[in-house]
CSV table of C-alpha atoms in Angstrom, one decimal:
chain,number,residue,atom,x,y,z
Q,1,UNK,CA,-54.4,11.2,5.6
Q,2,UNK,CA,-53.2,8.3,5.0
Q,3,UNK,CA,-52.9,9.2,1.1
Q,4,UNK,CA,-51.0,12.4,1.9
Q,5,UNK,CA,-48.4,10.2,4.4
Q,6,UNK,CA,-48.0,7.7,1.7
Q,7,UNK,CA,-47.6,10.3,-1.0
Q,8,UNK,CA,-44.9,11.8,1.3
Q,9,UNK,CA,-43.0,8.3,1.7
Q,10,UNK,CA,-43.1,7.8,-2.1
Q,11,UNK,CA,-41.2,11.3,-2.4
Q,12,UNK,CA,-39.0,10.5,0.1
Q,13,UNK,CA,-38.0,6.9,-1.0
Q,14,UNK,CA,-37.8,8.3,-4.5
Q,15,UNK,CA,-35.3,11.0,-3.5
Q,16,UNK,CA,-33.2,8.6,-1.9
Q,17,UNK,CA,-33.0,6.4,-5.0
Q,18,UNK,CA,-32.1,9.1,-7.3
Q,19,UNK,CA,-29.5,10.4,-4.7
Q,20,UNK,CA,-27.8,6.9,-4.7
Q,21,UNK,CA,-28.3,6.5,-8.5
Q,22,UNK,CA,-26.2,9.9,-8.7
Q,23,UNK,CA,-23.6,8.6,-6.4
Q,24,UNK,CA,-22.8,5.4,-7.8
Q,25,UNK,CA,-23.1,6.4,-11.5
Q,26,UNK,CA,-21.9,9.8,-11.8
Q,27,UNK,CA,-18.6,9.3,-11.0
Q,28,UNK,CA,-15.7,9.6,-13.6
Q,29,UNK,CA,-13.5,6.7,-12.1
Q,30,UNK,CA,-15.8,4.1,-12.7
Q,31,UNK,CA,-17.0,2.7,-9.3
Q,32,UNK,CA,-19.8,0.9,-11.0
Q,33,UNK,CA,-17.4,-1.4,-12.9
Q,34,UNK,CA,-17.5,-3.6,-9.6
Q,35,UNK,CA,-16.5,-7.2,-10.9
Q,36,UNK,CA,-13.8,-9.3,-9.6
Q,37,UNK,CA,-12.4,-12.3,-12.1
Q,38,UNK,CA,-9.8,-13.5,-10.1
Q,39,UNK,CA,-9.2,-16.9,-8.4
Q,40,UNK,CA,-9.6,-15.2,-5.1
Q,41,UNK,CA,-13.2,-14.9,-5.3
Q,42,UNK,CA,-15.2,-16.3,-2.4
Q,43,UNK,CA,-17.6,-19.5,-3.4
Q,44,UNK,CA,-21.1,-18.1,-3.6
Q,45,UNK,CA,-24.3,-19.5,-4.8
Q,46,UNK,CA,-25.8,-19.1,-8.2
Q,47,UNK,CA,-27.4,-15.6,-8.4
Q,48,UNK,CA,-25.4,-14.1,-5.3
Q,49,UNK,CA,-23.4,-11.6,-5.2
Q,50,UNK,CA,-19.8,-12.5,-4.4
Q,51,UNK,CA,-18.7,-11.4,-0.9
Q,52,UNK,CA,-22.2,-11.0,0.3
Q,53,UNK,CA,-23.6,-14.4,0.9
Q,54,UNK,CA,-25.3,-15.6,4.1
Q,55,UNK,CA,-23.6,-17.9,6.2
Q,56,UNK,CA,-20.3,-17.3,4.7
Q,57,UNK,CA,-17.1,-15.9,6.6
Q,58,UNK,CA,-18.2,-12.1,6.5
Q,59,UNK,CA,-20.9,-10.6,8.8
Q,60,UNK,CA,-23.9,-9.5,7.2
Q,61,UNK,CA,-24.1,-6.1,5.6
Q,62,UNK,CA,-26.4,-3.1,6.7
Q,63,UNK,CA,-29.4,-2.6,4.3
Q,64,UNK,CA,-27.8,0.1,2.8
Q,65,UNK,CA,-24.6,-1.6,1.9
Q,66,UNK,CA,-26.7,-4.8,0.5
Q,67,UNK,CA,-28.7,-2.3,-2.0
Q,68,UNK,CA,-25.4,-0.2,-3.1
Q,69,UNK,CA,-23.8,-3.8,-3.8
Q,70,UNK,CA,-27.0,-4.9,-5.6
Q,71,UNK,CA,-27.1,-1.7,-7.4
Q,72,UNK,CA,-23.5,-1.5,-8.4
Q,73,UNK,CA,-23.4,-5.0,-9.5
Q,74,UNK,CA,-26.2,-4.3,-12.5
Q,75,UNK,CA,-22.7,-3.8,-14.7
Q,76,UNK,CA,-21.2,-6.8,-14.4
Q,77,UNK,CA,-22.0,-8.0,-18.0
Q,78,UNK,CA,-21.2,-5.0,-19.3
Q,79,UNK,CA,-18.0,-4.6,-17.6
Q,80,UNK,CA,-16.8,-8.3,-18.0
Q,81,UNK,CA,-17.1,-7.6,-21.5
Q,82,UNK,CA,-15.4,-4.4,-21.6
Q,83,UNK,CA,-12.5,-6.3,-19.6
Q,84,UNK,CA,-12.0,-9.0,-22.1
Q,85,UNK,CA,-11.5,-6.6,-24.8
Q,86,UNK,CA,-8.8,-5.0,-22.8
Q,87,UNK,CA,-7.1,-8.4,-21.8
Q,88,UNK,CA,-6.7,-9.2,-25.4
Q,89,UNK,CA,-4.0,-6.4,-25.9
Q,90,UNK,CA,-0.8,-8.3,-25.3
Q,91,UNK,CA,1.9,-6.7,-23.2
Q,92,UNK,CA,4.2,-4.9,-25.5
Q,93,UNK,CA,8.3,-5.8,-25.3
Q,94,UNK,CA,9.8,-4.1,-22.4
Q,95,UNK,CA,12.4,-2.2,-23.5
Q,96,UNK,CA,15.0,-0.9,-21.0
Q,97,UNK,CA,13.9,2.3,-19.7
Q,98,UNK,CA,15.8,5.9,-20.2
Q,99,UNK,CA,16.1,6.2,-16.3
Q,100,UNK,CA,16.1,9.9,-15.3
Q,101,UNK,CA,15.5,9.6,-11.6
Q,102,UNK,CA,18.4,9.9,-9.4
Q,103,UNK,CA,17.8,6.9,-7.3
Q,104,UNK,CA,16.8,4.8,-10.1
Q,105,UNK,CA,20.2,6.0,-12.1
Q,106,UNK,CA,22.1,5.4,-8.7
Q,107,UNK,CA,20.7,2.0,-8.4
Q,108,UNK,CA,20.0,0.6,-11.2
Q,109,UNK,CA,17.9,-2.4,-12.8
Q,110,UNK,CA,18.6,-6.0,-12.2
Q,111,UNK,CA,17.6,-7.5,-15.9
Q,112,UNK,CA,18.5,-10.8,-15.0
Q,113,UNK,CA,15.8,-13.6,-15.2
Q,114,UNK,CA,14.7,-15.4,-12.1
Q,115,UNK,CA,13.4,-18.9,-11.8
Q,116,UNK,CA,9.7,-18.3,-10.6
Q,117,UNK,CA,8.6,-20.7,-7.3
Q,118,UNK,CA,6.4,-23.6,-7.9
Q,119,UNK,CA,2.5,-22.4,-7.8
Q,120,UNK,CA,1.8,-25.2,-5.2
Q,121,UNK,CA,4.8,-23.7,-2.9
Q,122,UNK,CA,3.4,-20.3,-3.6
Q,123,UNK,CA,-0.1,-21.2,-2.5
Q,124,UNK,CA,1.3,-23.0,0.6
Q,125,UNK,CA,3.6,-20.0,1.2
Q,126,UNK,CA,0.6,-17.6,1.3
Q,127,UNK,CA,-1.7,-19.8,3.8
Q,128,UNK,CA,1.3,-19.6,6.3
Q,129,UNK,CA,1.8,-15.7,5.7
Q,130,UNK,CA,-2.0,-15.1,6.3
Q,131,UNK,CA,-2.2,-17.8,9.1
Q,132,UNK,CA,0.6,-15.9,11.1
Q,133,UNK,CA,-1.3,-12.5,10.5
Q,134,UNK,CA,-4.5,-13.9,11.8
Q,135,UNK,CA,-3.2,-15.7,14.2
Q,136,UNK,CA,-1.2,-12.7,16.5
Q,137,UNK,CA,-4.2,-10.1,15.4
Q,138,UNK,CA,-6.4,-12.8,17.3
Q,139,UNK,CA,-4.1,-13.3,20.3
Q,140,UNK,CA,-5.1,-11.1,22.9
Q,141,UNK,CA,-1.5,-11.1,24.7
Q,142,UNK,CA,0.1,-9.5,21.5
Q,143,UNK,CA,-0.8,-5.9,21.8
Q,144,UNK,CA,0.2,-3.0,20.0
Q,145,UNK,CA,-0.9,0.8,19.3
Q,146,UNK,CA,-4.4,0.8,17.1
Q,147,UNK,CA,-4.7,-3.2,17.4
Q,148,UNK,CA,-8.3,-3.4,18.6
Q,149,UNK,CA,-9.9,-0.9,17.0
Q,150,UNK,CA,-12.3,-1.4,14.2
Q,151,UNK,CA,-12.2,-0.4,10.3
Q,152,UNK,CA,-14.8,2.5,11.1
Q,153,UNK,CA,-12.5,3.8,14.0
Q,154,UNK,CA,-9.5,4.4,11.3
Q,155,UNK,CA,-9.4,8.1,10.8
Q,156,UNK,CA,-10.1,8.9,7.0
Q,157,UNK,CA,-6.8,10.6,6.5
Q,158,UNK,CA,-4.9,6.9,7.5
Q,159,UNK,CA,-6.6,5.3,4.6
Q,160,UNK,CA,-4.6,7.3,2.1
Q,161,UNK,CA,-2.4,4.0,1.3
Q,162,UNK,CA,-5.2,2.0,-0.2
Q,163,UNK,CA,-5.2,2.6,-4.0
Q,164,UNK,CA,-8.5,1.1,-5.4
Q,165,UNK,CA,-8.5,-0.3,-9.3
Q,166,UNK,CA,-12.4,-0.5,-9.9
Q,167,UNK,CA,-11.7,-2.0,-13.5
Q,168,UNK,CA,-10.1,-5.0,-11.8
Q,169,UNK,CA,-11.4,-5.2,-8.5
Q,170,UNK,CA,-8.0,-4.8,-6.8
Q,171,UNK,CA,-6.9,-2.8,-4.0
Q,172,UNK,CA,-3.5,-2.3,-3.0
Q,173,UNK,CA,-1.9,-1.0,0.3
Q,174,UNK,CA,1.4,0.6,-0.7
Q,175,UNK,CA,4.6,0.5,1.8
Q,176,UNK,CA,7.2,3.0,1.0
Q,177,UNK,CA,10.7,1.1,0.6
Q,178,UNK,CA,8.8,-2.0,-0.3
Q,179,UNK,CA,8.8,-2.1,-4.3
Q,180,UNK,CA,5.7,0.8,-4.2
Q,181,UNK,CA,7.4,2.8,-7.0
Q,182,UNK,CA,6.5,-0.1,-9.4
Q,183,UNK,CA,3.8,-1.3,-7.8
Q,184,UNK,CA,2.1,1.8,-8.2
Q,185,UNK,CA,3.0,2.0,-11.6
Q,186,UNK,CA,1.3,-1.8,-12.4
Q,187,UNK,CA,-1.8,0.1,-10.7
Q,188,UNK,CA,-1.7,2.7,-12.8
Q,189,UNK,CA,-1.6,0.5,-16.0
Q,190,UNK,CA,-4.4,-1.7,-14.7
Q,191,UNK,CA,-6.9,1.2,-13.7
Q,192,UNK,CA,-5.7,3.3,-16.7
Q,193,UNK,CA,-5.8,6.3,-14.5
Q,194,UNK,CA,-3.0,8.2,-16.5
Q,195,UNK,CA,-2.9,8.5,-20.2
Q,196,UNK,CA,0.0,9.4,-22.6
Q,197,UNK,CA,-1.0,11.5,-25.1
Q,198,UNK,CA,-4.7,10.3,-24.6
Q,199,UNK,CA,-3.5,6.7,-24.6
Q,200,UNK,CA,-3.3,4.8,-21.4
Q,201,UNK,CA,0.1,3.5,-20.5
Q,202,UNK,CA,0.7,-0.1,-21.4
Q,203,UNK,CA,4.4,-0.6,-20.2
Q,204,UNK,CA,4.7,0.1,-16.3
Q,205,UNK,CA,8.1,1.3,-16.8
Q,206,UNK,CA,7.1,4.1,-19.2
Q,207,UNK,CA,5.4,6.0,-16.5
Q,208,UNK,CA,7.7,8.7,-15.3
Q,209,UNK,CA,8.5,8.6,-11.5
Q,210,UNK,CA,6.9,11.9,-10.9
Q,211,UNK,CA,3.5,10.7,-12.2
Q,212,UNK,CA,3.7,7.7,-10.3
Q,213,UNK,CA,3.9,9.2,-6.7
Q,214,UNK,CA,1.4,12.3,-7.5
Q,215,UNK,CA,-1.6,11.8,-5.3
Q,216,UNK,CA,-4.2,12.7,-7.8
Q,217,UNK,CA,-3.0,9.9,-10.1
Q,218,UNK,CA,-4.4,7.3,-8.0
Q,219,UNK,CA,-7.8,6.7,-6.2
Q,220,UNK,CA,-7.4,6.2,-2.7
Q,221,UNK,CA,-9.9,5.2,0.3
Q,222,UNK,CA,-9.3,8.4,2.1
Q,223,UNK,CA,-10.9,10.4,-1.3
Q,224,UNK,CA,-14.1,8.7,-1.1
Q,225,UNK,CA,-15.4,11.0,1.4
Q,226,UNK,CA,-15.2,13.7,-1.0
Q,227,UNK,CA,-16.7,11.7,-3.7
Q,228,UNK,CA,-19.6,9.7,-1.7
Q,229,UNK,CA,-19.9,11.7,1.9
Q,230,UNK,CA,-22.0,9.7,4.2
Q,231,UNK,CA,-21.9,6.5,2.1
Q,232,UNK,CA,-18.1,6.4,1.7
Q,233,UNK,CA,-17.5,3.9,4.5
Q,234,UNK,CA,-20.5,1.5,3.0
Q,235,UNK,CA,-18.6,1.5,0.0
Q,236,UNK,CA,-15.3,1.1,1.4
Q,237,UNK,CA,-16.8,-2.0,3.3
Q,238,UNK,CA,-18.3,-3.5,-0.1
Q,239,UNK,CA,-15.0,-3.2,-2.0
Q,240,UNK,CA,-13.4,-4.6,1.2
Q,241,UNK,CA,-15.2,-7.9,0.7
Q,242,UNK,CA,-15.6,-8.0,-2.9
Q,243,UNK,CA,-11.8,-6.8,-4.3
Q,244,UNK,CA,-8.7,-8.7,-4.0
Q,245,UNK,CA,-6.6,-7.0,-1.5
Q,246,UNK,CA,-2.9,-7.4,-1.3
Q,247,UNK,CA,0.3,-5.4,0.1
Q,248,UNK,CA,4.2,-6.1,0.2
Q,249,UNK,CA,6.5,-6.2,3.3
Q,250,UNK,CA,9.8,-6.2,4.2
Q,251,UNK,CA,12.3,-6.8,7.0
Q,252,UNK,CA,11.4,-3.8,9.2
Q,253,UNK,CA,15.1,-3.0,10.2
Q,254,UNK,CA,16.3,-3.3,6.5
Q,255,UNK,CA,13.4,-1.0,5.2
Q,256,UNK,CA,14.9,1.7,7.7
Q,257,UNK,CA,18.1,1.3,6.2
Q,258,UNK,CA,16.6,1.5,2.7
Q,259,UNK,CA,14.8,4.6,3.8
Q,260,UNK,CA,18.0,6.3,5.2
Q,261,UNK,CA,19.8,5.4,1.9
Q,262,UNK,CA,17.8,7.0,-0.5
Q,263,UNK,CA,16.6,10.2,1.8
Q,264,UNK,CA,19.7,11.1,3.2
Q,265,UNK,CA,22.8,9.8,1.4
Q,266,UNK,CA,21.3,11.0,-2.0
Q,267,UNK,CA,20.6,14.3,-2.4
Q,268,UNK,CA,16.9,15.0,-1.4
Q,269,UNK,CA,16.0,18.8,-1.0
Q,270,UNK,CA,12.7,18.1,0.6
Q,271,UNK,CA,13.9,15.6,3.2
Q,272,UNK,CA,16.8,17.8,3.6
Q,273,UNK,CA,15.0,20.7,4.9
Q,274,UNK,CA,11.9,18.8,6.5
Q,275,UNK,CA,14.0,16.3,8.4
Q,276,UNK,CA,18.0,16.3,8.2
Q,277,UNK,CA,18.2,20.0,9.3
Q,278,UNK,CA,16.3,19.5,12.5
Q,279,UNK,CA,18.4,16.0,12.7
Q,280,UNK,CA,21.5,17.9,12.3
Q,281,UNK,CA,20.6,20.5,14.9
Q,282,UNK,CA,19.4,18.4,17.6
Q,283,UNK,CA,21.5,15.2,17.8
Q,284,UNK,CA,24.9,16.6,15.9
Q,285,UNK,CA,24.6,20.3,17.4
Q,286,UNK,CA,25.2,21.7,14.6
Q,287,UNK,CA,23.7,25.4,13.9
Q,288,UNK,CA,23.8,27.8,10.8
Q,289,UNK,CA,23.3,25.1,8.4
Q,290,UNK,CA,23.1,25.6,4.4
Q,291,UNK,CA,19.8,26.1,3.5
Q,292,UNK,CA,20.2,23.8,0.6
Q,293,UNK,CA,20.9,20.2,0.3
Q,294,UNK,CA,23.8,20.5,-2.4
Q,295,UNK,CA,25.6,23.1,-0.3
Q,296,UNK,CA,25.3,20.8,2.9
Q,297,UNK,CA,26.7,18.0,0.9
Q,298,UNK,CA,29.6,19.9,-0.7
Q,299,UNK,CA,30.5,21.0,3.0
Q,300,UNK,CA,30.4,17.3,4.4
Q,301,UNK,CA,27.2,17.8,6.4
Q,302,UNK,CA,25.2,14.7,6.3
Q,303,UNK,CA,22.8,12.9,8.5
Q,304,UNK,CA,24.2,10.1,10.3
Q,305,UNK,CA,22.3,6.9,10.4
Q,306,UNK,CA,22.8,7.4,14.4
Q,307,UNK,CA,20.9,10.8,14.1
Q,308,UNK,CA,18.5,9.1,12.2
Q,309,UNK,CA,18.0,6.2,14.9
Q,310,UNK,CA,17.9,9.2,17.7
Q,311,UNK,CA,15.4,10.9,15.8
Q,312,UNK,CA,13.0,7.6,15.6
Q,313,UNK,CA,13.4,6.8,19.2
Q,314,UNK,CA,13.0,10.5,20.2
Q,315,UNK,CA,9.7,11.0,21.9
Q,316,UNK,CA,9.4,14.4,20.7
Q,317,UNK,CA,9.5,13.5,17.2
Q,318,UNK,CA,5.8,12.2,17.3
Q,319,UNK,CA,4.6,14.7,19.3
Q,320,UNK,CA,5.3,17.4,16.3
Q,321,UNK,CA,3.9,15.0,13.4
Q,322,UNK,CA,3.5,11.2,13.0
Q,323,UNK,CA,6.1,9.1,11.3
Q,324,UNK,CA,6.7,10.0,7.7
Q,325,UNK,CA,5.6,7.5,5.3
Q,326,UNK,CA,8.9,5.9,4.7
Q,327,UNK,CA,9.4,4.6,8.0
Q,328,UNK,CA,6.2,4.5,9.4
Q,329,UNK,CA,5.1,1.0,10.6
Q,330,UNK,CA,3.3,-1.1,8.1
Q,331,UNK,CA,0.6,-1.8,10.9
Q,332,UNK,CA,-0.3,1.8,10.8
Q,333,UNK,CA,-0.1,2.2,6.9
Q,334,UNK,CA,-2.1,-0.9,6.0
Q,335,UNK,CA,-4.1,-1.7,9.5
Q,336,UNK,CA,-3.5,-5.6,8.7
Q,337,UNK,CA,-5.7,-6.4,11.8
Q,338,UNK,CA,-8.7,-4.5,10.5
Q,339,UNK,CA,-8.5,-5.4,6.5
Q,340,UNK,CA,-8.3,-9.1,5.8
Q,341,UNK,CA,-5.6,-9.3,3.1
Q,342,UNK,CA,-5.8,-12.1,0.4
Q,343,UNK,CA,-2.1,-11.7,-0.5
Q,344,UNK,CA,0.8,-10.7,1.5
Q,345,UNK,CA,4.0,-10.5,-0.7
Q,346,UNK,CA,7.3,-9.7,0.6
Q,347,UNK,CA,10.4,-7.8,-1.0
Q,348,UNK,CA,12.7,-10.8,0.1
Q,349,UNK,CA,10.7,-13.1,-2.6
Q,350,UNK,CA,9.5,-10.3,-4.7
Q,351,UNK,CA,10.1,-11.7,-8.0
Q,352,UNK,CA,8.1,-15.0,-7.4
Q,353,UNK,CA,5.5,-13.3,-5.3
Q,354,UNK,CA,4.9,-10.7,-8.0
Q,355,UNK,CA,4.6,-13.2,-10.6
Q,356,UNK,CA,2.4,-15.6,-8.9
Q,357,UNK,CA,-0.1,-12.5,-8.1
Q,358,UNK,CA,-0.1,-11.0,-11.3
Q,359,UNK,CA,-1.5,-14.5,-12.5
Q,360,UNK,CA,-3.8,-15.1,-9.8
Q,361,UNK,CA,-5.1,-11.5,-10.8
Q,362,UNK,CA,-5.1,-12.8,-14.6
Q,363,UNK,CA,-3.5,-9.8,-15.5
Q,364,UNK,CA,0.0,-11.7,-16.4
Q,365,UNK,CA,-1.0,-11.2,-20.1
Q,366,UNK,CA,-1.7,-7.2,-19.8
Q,367,UNK,CA,1.8,-6.6,-18.0
Q,368,UNK,CA,5.0,-7.7,-16.5
Q,369,UNK,CA,6.2,-6.5,-13.1
Q,370,UNK,CA,9.3,-4.2,-13.5
Q,371,UNK,CA,12.7,-5.9,-12.8
Q,372,UNK,CA,14.3,-5.1,-9.1
Q,373,UNK,CA,17.1,-2.9,-8.5
Q,374,UNK,CA,20.4,-4.0,-8.9
Q,375,UNK,CA,21.8,-2.2,-5.7
Q,376,UNK,CA,18.8,-3.3,-3.2
Q,377,UNK,CA,19.5,-2.9,0.3
Q,378,UNK,CA,20.1,-6.5,1.9
Q,379,UNK,CA,19.3,-8.0,5.1
Q,380,UNK,CA,23.0,-9.1,5.4
Q,381,UNK,CA,23.8,-5.3,5.7
Q,382,UNK,CA,22.3,-4.9,9.3
Q,383,UNK,CA,25.2,-6.0,11.3
Q,384,UNK,CA,27.3,-3.5,9.7
Q,385,UNK,CA,24.8,-0.8,9.6
Q,386,UNK,CA,23.8,-1.5,13.3
Q,387,UNK,CA,27.5,-1.9,14.8
Q,388,UNK,CA,27.7,1.8,16.0
Q,389,UNK,CA,24.3,1.7,17.2
Q,390,UNK,CA,24.1,1.4,21.2
Q,391,UNK,CA,22.3,-1.6,22.4
Q,392,UNK,CA,20.0,0.1,24.2
Q,393,UNK,CA,18.7,1.9,21.1
Q,394,UNK,CA,18.7,-1.3,19.2
Q,395,UNK,CA,16.3,-2.8,21.9
Q,396,UNK,CA,14.3,0.2,22.0
Q,397,UNK,CA,14.1,0.5,18.3
Q,398,UNK,CA,12.9,-3.2,18.1
Q,399,UNK,CA,10.1,-2.5,20.4
Q,400,UNK,CA,8.8,0.1,18.0
Q,401,UNK,CA,8.6,-1.8,15.2
Q,402,UNK,CA,8.3,-5.3,17.1
Q,403,UNK,CA,4.5,-5.5,15.5
Q,404,UNK,CA,5.7,-5.4,12.2
Q,405,UNK,CA,8.2,-8.1,12.6
Q,406,UNK,CA,5.7,-10.4,14.5
Q,407,UNK,CA,2.7,-9.8,12.1
Q,408,UNK,CA,4.6,-10.7,9.0
Q,409,UNK,CA,6.4,-13.5,10.4
Q,410,UNK,CA,10.2,-11.8,10.4
Q,411,UNK,CA,12.4,-13.7,12.9
Q,412,UNK,CA,13.6,-11.4,15.9
Q,413,UNK,CA,17.2,-10.2,15.3
Q,414,UNK,CA,18.6,-11.6,18.3
Q,415,UNK,CA,22.3,-11.0,17.0
Q,416,UNK,CA,21.5,-7.2,17.3
Q,417,UNK,CA,19.3,-7.1,20.4
Q,418,UNK,CA,22.1,-9.0,22.8
Q,419,UNK,CA,25.7,-8.2,23.6
């Protein structure tokens, strides 16, 4: 009887082990490339697995997580060797791209040089940004929706902005209207997730914009369930503890202006049909609107910034569907109180932050971050854009985006919130 039980137990254990092996290794994205060679690595004792050491800042992982981590770390030496060979390829000279996209063509690139901030200043800046974020996340008197939930409480579909590069151990949470097109290009180059005639892209600006924003191009957290089933959250947690996690943010009101300019001041068929037509009907009392954006623009029918603000404040908007990602709050896109980001960049200091981050990731010899747009929306424009917006609306709008202002250290725009 005892031998029969032992035999059944052995069969079960072997089956579980084989299933885990299949999950981990039978994957074409390279999840087994589970190494991290950046200066963000936490201290660990010899022989220990980085990020899962006892007595560190992180809570102990469940047994299955620890087992998966050990299993995934078995290829560390092999992956590091492959990485070193890849990093020997120096960046090709970045030539100015042929710009085909309407938005990039209108705005253009700024090819002027910028002086990088001192590394010591950058380090202090990161410490301050992370301190501000953690303090307000821990402050019980500062409340906003979803703040108190755990990572396990976040629905799978809300993790679709977390892009994973297993080759270099990087997780990037992209925020639309915060240089995300070029950061996605960087992630494509690093992860080699897109080929050009069978060869991975080496220059980010060579990657066509339509491929950059194609969701099939990137491995994101929301895809883990389809790949790993019930083990998906375990793998996410391991990667969050071992990988370098970064995001870039922007003054919330300036980000809204930028979203409005790119989606409603330029001809955009999708946004015209999905958003502009309802806005024009609801807030400008238009009827019998043209079906195409070119006809609407030709007739002088455009959404006003006032229409856009009314749409954001209208309680009916989110009853129909969540905010579009271009104006959804950063705390809802990237979950900064549930995910401990290693690097917080800002668009206002994009050139310095990007150069410093690529150095820290030790990929600065592989690529350069693309130049900024010449005609980038600036914070100095706020007064003009909000001049015709009623004070009560501005105050309501601030409450709607207050968490993004506070968490990321942006000052309250008092000049816009008072008479």
